[in-house]
Amino acid sequence: MTDRDVGPAGPRRSGPLGVVTLVVLAVAAVFLAVAALTALVPGSSLLGAQGSPVVVVVWGPPLLLLGLVVTAGAWLLRGTRRTVPTAVVAAVATVATLALAGAVGAVVAATLGGGGSVDPVRAVALPGPPAAQPDAHPIYLTTPEGEDLHLSVLRPGTTALAPVFVWVHGGGWRTGSELDRTPDLRRLADEGWLVVSVEYTLTRPGRPTWDVAGPQVACALSRVAEQAAEQGGDARRLVIGGDSAGGQLALSVGYGAAAGTQTAACASPVPVPVPRAIATLYPAVNLGDTYRNGRGAQEFAVAYTGGTPEQVPERYRAVAAADALAAVPGAAPPTLVIVPARDRLVPPSGADGFVDAARDAGVLVERVDVPFADHAFDTGPDGSLGHQAAFSVLGRWAGDQVGLPR
């Protein structure tokens, strides 16, 4: 009998290969445990400052797959090497994998509950974004300063008149472009939308744009409505949406159009159209709340408005979604708000008050909270869990508002 067999007085051993396997599994189990703790503890920096925001919504599915492999390997090794270290590794891997499974499952459940979908293969493989270019990139407005503002147009893959989706990009009102989301917007076009992404003037030192960007977006809406038919779109079924700063603009302009108070930066034979619905990702609905409670949000808010809430309170009211909503004489357009539960830049507290006010006003509001997600949780690799959650929910909800077949 050798030392690889089970002896009456000692544990079964598996030789040098078993030792090496145990070490590899132990390292992997510790890494999984750190990832699980990073996921479960808000603001954890165990994997670096950027670890907590992405550990579930980007790396959760690949980590879960790794956890299943490590856990299975640890328990198989446990069957041939009955030692305390092997048992500890197996236990750590099991607990960490279960924790990650719970976190990933919570995001998947929120996505499915919001009407979205998740492709597990894409969530694990994290493929690169498909190549995509707009079908047209016309100028819709030249500002008094001589700046040309463009529309990025993606035509529908159908011959019938398609509903129109107007997208307003985020970036804290000082960065970003109408071309940022082209691959995502191309998917919407392939699903039957005429999609138009809007460029607007960004803030710069000494030049706030709180009173400039909104009228420019309104001008773009009028241009889109005026030219929709020749681009293959039906302006009567128009949805406006945006993320972060773009979400704020979409809400303010959409509600302003419904109230009849929204001015446009251009003259058009078509008045600013009232959108059929408004679909937003983590919008800055209450900039005063964002200024007070958002981590790192103060510089964006001051650059956009030209001061603090105490210095220019009327400007913060002018860009607040709830204040714009209050001016709507009847029911405002149905509204979607997708809220990351751990948003540090635009805290969920702002969305809380807005959603309550909108529902009290009779607005049909759908709020989808995404657990374990921070601001811009959908901007990770194409196919990541957060990316799929955001755009599958947004596309499904917007399509339902205009009768687009699923």
Coordinates of C-alpha atoms in Angstrom, one line a residue:
M1 CA 0.0 0.0 0.0
T2 CA 1.4 3.5 -0.9
D3 CA 0.8 6.9 0.6
R4 CA -1.7 7.6 -2.2
D5 CA -4.1 5.1 -0.7
V6 CA -6.4 5.4 2.2
G7 CA -4.7 4.2 5.3
P8 CA -6.4 3.3 8.5
A9 CA -4.5 6.0 10.4
G10 CA -4.3 8.9 8.0
P11 CA -5.9 10.9 5.2
R12 CA -5.8 10.1 1.6
R13 CA -3.1 12.0 -0.3
S14 CA -2.7 12.8 -3.9
G15 CA 1.0 13.6 -4.3
P16 CA 2.7 16.7 -5.7
L17 CA 0.1 17.2 -8.4
G18 CA -2.6 17.4 -5.7
V19 CA -0.6 20.0 -3.8
V20 CA -0.2 22.2 -6.9
T21 CA -3.9 21.9 -7.7
L22 CA -4.8 22.8 -4.2
V23 CA -2.6 25.9 -4.3
V24 CA -4.1 27.1 -7.6
L25 CA -7.7 26.5 -6.3
A26 CA -6.8 28.3 -3.1
V27 CA -5.6 31.4 -4.9
A28 CA -8.7 31.3 -7.1
A29 CA -11.0 30.8 -4.1
V30 CA -9.4 33.8 -2.3
F31 CA -9.9 36.0 -5.4
L32 CA -13.5 34.9 -5.6
A33 CA -14.0 35.7 -1.9
V34 CA -12.5 39.2 -2.4
A35 CA -14.8 39.7 -5.5
A36 CA -17.8 38.6 -3.5
L37 CA -17.0 41.0 -0.6
T38 CA -16.5 43.8 -3.1
A39 CA -19.9 43.1 -4.5
L40 CA -21.7 42.9 -1.2
V41 CA -20.1 45.8 0.6
P42 CA -21.0 49.2 -1.0
G43 CA -18.0 51.3 -1.7
S44 CA -15.5 48.5 -1.1
S45 CA -12.1 49.1 -2.4
L46 CA -10.7 45.6 -2.1
L47 CA -10.4 45.4 -5.9
G48 CA -9.4 49.0 -6.3
A49 CA -11.6 52.2 -6.4
Q50 CA -13.3 51.0 -9.6
G51 CA -13.8 47.5 -8.5
S52 CA -17.1 47.8 -6.6
P53 CA -19.1 49.6 -9.5
V54 CA -18.2 46.9 -12.1
V55 CA -17.7 43.6 -10.2
V56 CA -21.3 42.5 -10.6
V57 CA -22.7 44.3 -13.7
V58 CA -19.6 43.7 -15.8
W59 CA -17.6 40.8 -14.3
G60 CA -20.3 39.0 -12.4
P61 CA -21.2 36.3 -15.0
P62 CA -17.5 35.5 -15.8
L63 CA -16.7 35.4 -12.1
L64 CA -19.7 33.2 -11.5
L65 CA -18.6 30.7 -14.2
L66 CA -15.1 30.7 -12.6
G67 CA -16.6 30.1 -9.2
L68 CA -18.5 27.1 -10.5
V69 CA -15.4 25.6 -12.0
V70 CA -13.3 26.3 -8.8
T71 CA -16.0 25.0 -6.5
A72 CA -16.4 21.8 -8.5
G73 CA -12.6 21.3 -8.6
A74 CA -12.2 21.9 -4.9
W75 CA -14.9 19.4 -4.0
L76 CA -13.4 16.8 -6.4
L77 CA -10.0 17.3 -4.9
R78 CA -11.6 17.0 -1.5
G79 CA -12.7 13.5 -2.4
T80 CA -9.1 12.5 -2.9
R81 CA -7.3 14.7 -0.4
R82 CA -9.2 14.8 2.9
T83 CA -7.2 17.5 4.6
V84 CA -8.2 20.6 6.5
P85 CA -6.8 23.0 3.9
T86 CA -8.7 21.2 1.1
A87 CA -11.9 21.5 3.1
V88 CA -11.3 25.2 3.7
V89 CA -10.7 25.9 0.1
A90 CA -13.8 24.1 -0.9
A91 CA -15.9 25.9 1.7
V92 CA -14.5 29.4 0.7
A93 CA -15.1 28.7 -3.0
T94 CA -18.6 27.5 -2.3
V95 CA -19.6 30.5 -0.2
A96 CA -18.0 33.0 -2.6
T97 CA -19.7 31.4 -5.6
L98 CA -23.1 31.4 -3.8
A99 CA -22.7 35.1 -3.0
L100 CA -21.8 36.0 -6.5
A101 CA -24.7 33.9 -7.8
G102 CA -27.1 35.9 -5.6
A103 CA -25.8 39.2 -6.8
V104 CA -25.9 38.2 -10.5
G105 CA -29.3 36.7 -10.0
A106 CA -30.6 39.9 -8.4
V107 CA -29.5 41.9 -11.5
V108 CA -31.0 39.3 -13.8
A109 CA -34.3 39.3 -11.8
A110 CA -34.5 43.1 -12.0
T111 CA -33.9 43.0 -15.7
L112 CA -36.5 40.4 -16.4
G113 CA -38.9 42.1 -14.0
G114 CA -38.5 45.3 -16.1
G115 CA -39.3 43.4 -19.2
G116 CA -35.8 43.1 -20.4
S117 CA -33.7 40.1 -21.3
V118 CA -30.3 38.7 -20.7
D119 CA -28.2 36.6 -23.1
P120 CA -25.9 34.5 -20.8
V121 CA -23.4 33.7 -23.5
R122 CA -22.8 37.4 -24.3
A123 CA -22.7 38.2 -20.6
V124 CA -19.8 35.7 -20.1
A125 CA -18.0 36.3 -23.4
L126 CA -18.2 40.1 -23.3
P127 CA -17.8 40.5 -27.1
G128 CA -16.6 43.8 -28.5
P129 CA -19.2 46.2 -29.9
P130 CA -20.2 45.7 -33.5
A131 CA -18.9 48.3 -36.0
A132 CA -21.6 50.9 -36.6
Q133 CA -21.8 54.2 -38.3
P134 CA -24.7 56.6 -38.7
D135 CA -26.6 56.6 -42.0
A136 CA -26.5 60.4 -42.0
H137 CA -24.8 63.1 -40.0
P138 CA -26.5 66.4 -40.9
I139 CA -26.2 69.8 -39.3
Y140 CA -29.5 70.8 -37.7
L141 CA -28.4 74.1 -36.1
T142 CA -25.5 76.6 -36.3
T143 CA -25.2 78.5 -33.0
P144 CA -24.7 82.3 -32.8
E145 CA -21.0 81.5 -32.0
G146 CA -20.7 79.6 -35.2
E147 CA -20.8 76.1 -33.8
D148 CA -22.4 73.5 -36.1
L149 CA -24.6 71.0 -34.2
H150 CA -25.3 67.6 -35.8
L151 CA -27.8 64.8 -35.7
S152 CA -26.7 61.2 -36.0
V153 CA -29.4 59.4 -38.0
L154 CA -29.8 55.6 -38.0
R155 CA -32.6 54.5 -40.3
P156 CA -34.9 51.6 -39.6
G157 CA -34.5 48.2 -41.1
T158 CA -38.1 48.3 -42.4
T159 CA -40.0 49.8 -45.3
A160 CA -43.0 50.9 -43.2
L161 CA -42.9 54.2 -41.3
A162 CA -41.1 53.5 -38.1
P163 CA -41.5 55.1 -34.6
V164 CA -38.8 57.7 -33.9
F165 CA -36.4 57.5 -31.0
V166 CA -34.5 60.7 -30.2
W167 CA -31.5 60.1 -28.0
V168 CA -29.7 62.8 -25.9
H169 CA -26.3 61.8 -24.7
G170 CA -24.9 62.2 -21.2
G171 CA -21.5 63.3 -20.0
G172 CA -22.2 65.8 -17.3
W173 CA -23.2 68.5 -19.9
R174 CA -19.5 69.0 -20.6
T175 CA -18.4 65.8 -22.4
G176 CA -19.9 63.3 -24.7
S177 CA -21.1 63.2 -28.3
E178 CA -24.1 62.3 -30.4
L179 CA -21.9 59.4 -31.8
D180 CA -21.2 57.8 -28.4
R181 CA -23.9 55.2 -28.5
T182 CA -23.9 54.4 -32.2
P183 CA -23.7 50.6 -31.8
D184 CA -26.5 50.5 -29.2
L185 CA -28.7 52.9 -31.3
R186 CA -28.0 50.8 -34.4
R187 CA -29.5 47.8 -32.6
L188 CA -32.6 49.9 -31.9
A189 CA -32.8 50.9 -35.5
D190 CA -32.5 47.2 -36.5
E191 CA -35.5 46.5 -34.2
G192 CA -37.6 48.9 -36.2
W193 CA -36.9 52.5 -35.0
L194 CA -35.8 55.6 -36.8
V195 CA -33.1 56.7 -34.3
V196 CA -31.7 60.2 -34.1
S197 CA -29.0 61.2 -31.6
V198 CA -28.6 64.9 -30.8
E199 CA -25.5 67.0 -30.4
Y200 CA -25.8 70.1 -28.1
T201 CA -23.4 72.8 -26.9
L202 CA -21.3 71.6 -24.0
T203 CA -20.3 73.7 -21.0
R204 CA -16.9 75.3 -20.8
P205 CA -15.2 77.5 -18.2
G206 CA -17.3 80.6 -17.8
R207 CA -20.0 79.4 -20.1
P208 CA -22.9 77.5 -18.4
T209 CA -25.4 76.0 -20.7
W210 CA -28.5 75.4 -18.5
D211 CA -30.5 77.8 -20.7
V212 CA -28.9 76.7 -24.0
A213 CA -28.8 72.9 -24.2
G214 CA -32.5 72.5 -23.7
P215 CA -33.7 74.8 -26.5
Q216 CA -31.2 73.1 -28.8
V217 CA -32.6 69.7 -28.0
A218 CA -36.1 71.2 -28.6
C219 CA -34.9 72.5 -32.0
A220 CA -33.6 69.1 -32.8
L221 CA -37.0 67.6 -32.0
S222 CA -38.7 70.0 -34.3
R223 CA -36.3 69.2 -37.1
V224 CA -36.8 65.5 -36.6
A225 CA -40.5 65.8 -36.7
E226 CA -40.3 68.0 -39.8
Q227 CA -38.1 65.5 -41.7
A228 CA -39.1 62.2 -40.1
A229 CA -41.2 60.9 -43.0
E230 CA -38.5 61.3 -45.6
Q231 CA -36.1 59.4 -43.3
G232 CA -38.6 56.6 -42.9
G233 CA -40.1 57.7 -39.5
D234 CA -43.5 58.4 -38.1
A235 CA -43.2 61.6 -36.0
R236 CA -46.6 60.9 -34.3
R237 CA -44.8 58.0 -32.5
L238 CA -41.8 59.8 -31.1
V239 CA -40.0 58.8 -27.9
I240 CA -37.2 60.9 -26.4
G241 CA -34.6 59.4 -24.1
G242 CA -31.2 59.9 -22.6
D243 CA -28.7 59.0 -20.0
S244 CA -27.5 61.1 -17.0
A245 CA -27.3 64.7 -18.2
G246 CA -29.1 63.6 -21.4
G247 CA -31.8 62.1 -19.2
Q248 CA -32.3 65.5 -17.5
L249 CA -32.5 67.2 -20.8
A250 CA -35.0 64.6 -22.2
L251 CA -37.3 65.0 -19.2
S252 CA -37.1 68.8 -19.1
V253 CA -37.7 69.2 -22.8
G254 CA -40.3 66.5 -23.0
Y255 CA -42.3 67.9 -20.1
G256 CA -41.8 71.4 -21.4
A257 CA -43.2 70.4 -24.8
A258 CA -46.2 68.9 -23.1
A259 CA -46.7 72.1 -21.1
G260 CA -46.4 74.2 -24.2
T261 CA -43.6 76.2 -22.6
Q262 CA -40.5 74.8 -24.2
T263 CA -38.7 77.2 -26.4
A264 CA -36.5 76.1 -29.3
A265 CA -33.2 77.5 -30.5
C266 CA -34.4 77.6 -34.1
A267 CA -37.5 78.6 -36.1
S268 CA -39.3 75.7 -37.6
P269 CA -42.7 75.2 -39.3
V270 CA -43.2 72.3 -36.9
P271 CA -43.7 73.2 -33.2
V272 CA -41.7 71.3 -30.6
P273 CA -43.5 67.9 -30.6
V274 CA -44.8 66.3 -27.5
P275 CA -43.1 62.9 -27.2
R276 CA -45.3 59.8 -26.8
A277 CA -43.0 58.8 -24.0
I278 CA -39.7 59.6 -22.2
A279 CA -37.1 56.9 -21.4
T280 CA -34.1 57.6 -19.2
L281 CA -31.1 56.0 -17.7
Y282 CA -30.0 57.4 -14.3
P283 CA -31.2 60.9 -15.1
A284 CA -30.2 63.9 -13.0
V285 CA -33.8 64.7 -12.2
N286 CA -33.0 66.9 -9.2
L287 CA -29.8 68.7 -9.7
G288 CA -30.0 70.3 -6.3
D289 CA -30.1 66.9 -4.6
T290 CA -27.3 65.7 -6.9
Y291 CA -25.2 68.7 -5.9
R292 CA -25.7 68.1 -2.2
N293 CA -25.4 64.3 -2.1
G294 CA -23.6 63.2 -5.3
R295 CA -19.9 62.2 -5.0
G296 CA -18.0 64.4 -7.4
A297 CA -21.2 65.9 -8.9
Q298 CA -20.6 69.5 -7.6
E299 CA -18.3 70.6 -10.4
F300 CA -20.7 69.3 -13.1
A301 CA -23.7 71.1 -11.5
V302 CA -21.8 74.4 -11.1
A303 CA -20.4 74.2 -14.6
Y304 CA -23.9 73.6 -16.0
T305 CA -25.8 76.2 -14.0
G306 CA -23.1 78.8 -13.3
G307 CA -23.3 78.5 -9.5
T308 CA -24.4 76.5 -6.4
P309 CA -28.0 75.9 -5.5
E310 CA -27.7 78.8 -3.0
Q311 CA -26.3 81.2 -5.6
V312 CA -28.6 80.5 -8.5
P313 CA -31.6 78.6 -7.1
E314 CA -33.9 79.6 -10.0
R315 CA -31.6 77.9 -12.4
Y316 CA -31.7 74.6 -10.5
R317 CA -35.5 74.8 -10.5
A318 CA -35.5 75.5 -14.2
V319 CA -33.7 72.2 -15.0
A320 CA -35.5 70.1 -12.4
A321 CA -37.8 67.5 -13.8
A322 CA -40.4 67.8 -11.1
D323 CA -40.7 71.6 -11.7
A324 CA -41.0 71.0 -15.4
L325 CA -43.7 68.4 -14.7
A326 CA -45.6 70.7 -12.5
A327 CA -46.2 73.0 -15.4
V328 CA -47.9 70.3 -17.5
P329 CA -51.6 71.1 -17.5
G330 CA -52.7 67.4 -18.0
A331 CA -51.0 64.1 -17.8
A332 CA -47.4 64.2 -18.9
P333 CA -46.0 61.5 -21.2
P334 CA -45.4 58.1 -19.7
T335 CA -41.9 58.0 -18.2
L336 CA -39.3 55.3 -17.6
V337 CA -36.5 55.9 -15.0
I338 CA -33.8 53.2 -14.7
V339 CA -32.0 53.8 -11.4
P340 CA -28.7 52.2 -10.3
A341 CA -29.2 51.3 -6.7
R342 CA -25.6 52.3 -5.8
D343 CA -25.4 55.5 -7.9
R344 CA -22.8 57.7 -6.2
L345 CA -22.8 60.5 -8.7
V346 CA -26.6 60.9 -9.1
P347 CA -27.9 59.3 -5.9
P348 CA -31.3 57.5 -6.0
S349 CA -32.7 59.9 -3.5
G350 CA -33.3 62.4 -6.3
A351 CA -35.3 59.8 -8.3
D352 CA -37.3 58.9 -5.1
G353 CA -38.8 62.4 -4.9
F354 CA -39.3 62.8 -8.6
V355 CA -41.1 59.4 -9.1
D356 CA -43.4 60.2 -6.1
A357 CA -44.3 63.6 -7.5
A358 CA -44.8 62.2 -11.0
R359 CA -47.1 59.5 -9.8
D360 CA -49.1 62.0 -7.6
A361 CA -49.6 64.0 -10.8
G362 CA -51.0 61.0 -12.6
V363 CA -48.0 60.3 -14.8
L364 CA -47.5 56.6 -15.7
V365 CA -44.0 56.1 -14.4
E366 CA -42.1 52.9 -14.5
R367 CA -39.1 52.8 -12.2
V368 CA -36.6 49.9 -12.6
D369 CA -33.9 49.7 -9.9
V370 CA -30.8 47.8 -10.8
P371 CA -29.1 46.3 -7.8
F372 CA -25.3 46.4 -7.3
A373 CA -25.0 49.1 -10.0
D374 CA -23.4 52.5 -10.0
H375 CA -23.7 55.4 -12.4
A376 CA -23.0 54.6 -16.0
F377 CA -23.3 50.9 -15.2
D378 CA -24.2 50.1 -18.8
T379 CA -21.1 51.6 -20.4
G380 CA -18.9 48.5 -19.8
P381 CA -18.0 46.0 -22.5
D382 CA -20.7 45.3 -25.1
G383 CA -22.8 42.4 -23.8
S384 CA -22.0 42.9 -20.2
L385 CA -24.8 42.2 -17.7
G386 CA -25.3 45.9 -17.0
H387 CA -25.2 46.9 -20.7
Q388 CA -27.9 44.2 -21.5
A389 CA -30.0 45.2 -18.5
A390 CA -30.1 48.9 -19.4
F391 CA -30.8 48.7 -23.1
S392 CA -33.1 45.6 -23.2
V393 CA -35.4 47.2 -20.6
L394 CA -35.2 50.6 -22.3
G395 CA -35.9 49.2 -25.7
R396 CA -38.7 47.0 -24.5
W397 CA -40.5 49.8 -22.6
A398 CA -40.1 52.3 -25.4
G399 CA -41.4 49.8 -28.0
D400 CA -44.4 49.1 -25.9
Q401 CA -45.3 52.8 -25.8
V402 CA -45.5 53.1 -29.6
G403 CA -46.9 49.6 -30.3
L404 CA -43.6 48.2 -31.7
P405 CA -43.9 44.4 -31.9
R406 CA -41.6 42.5 -29.6

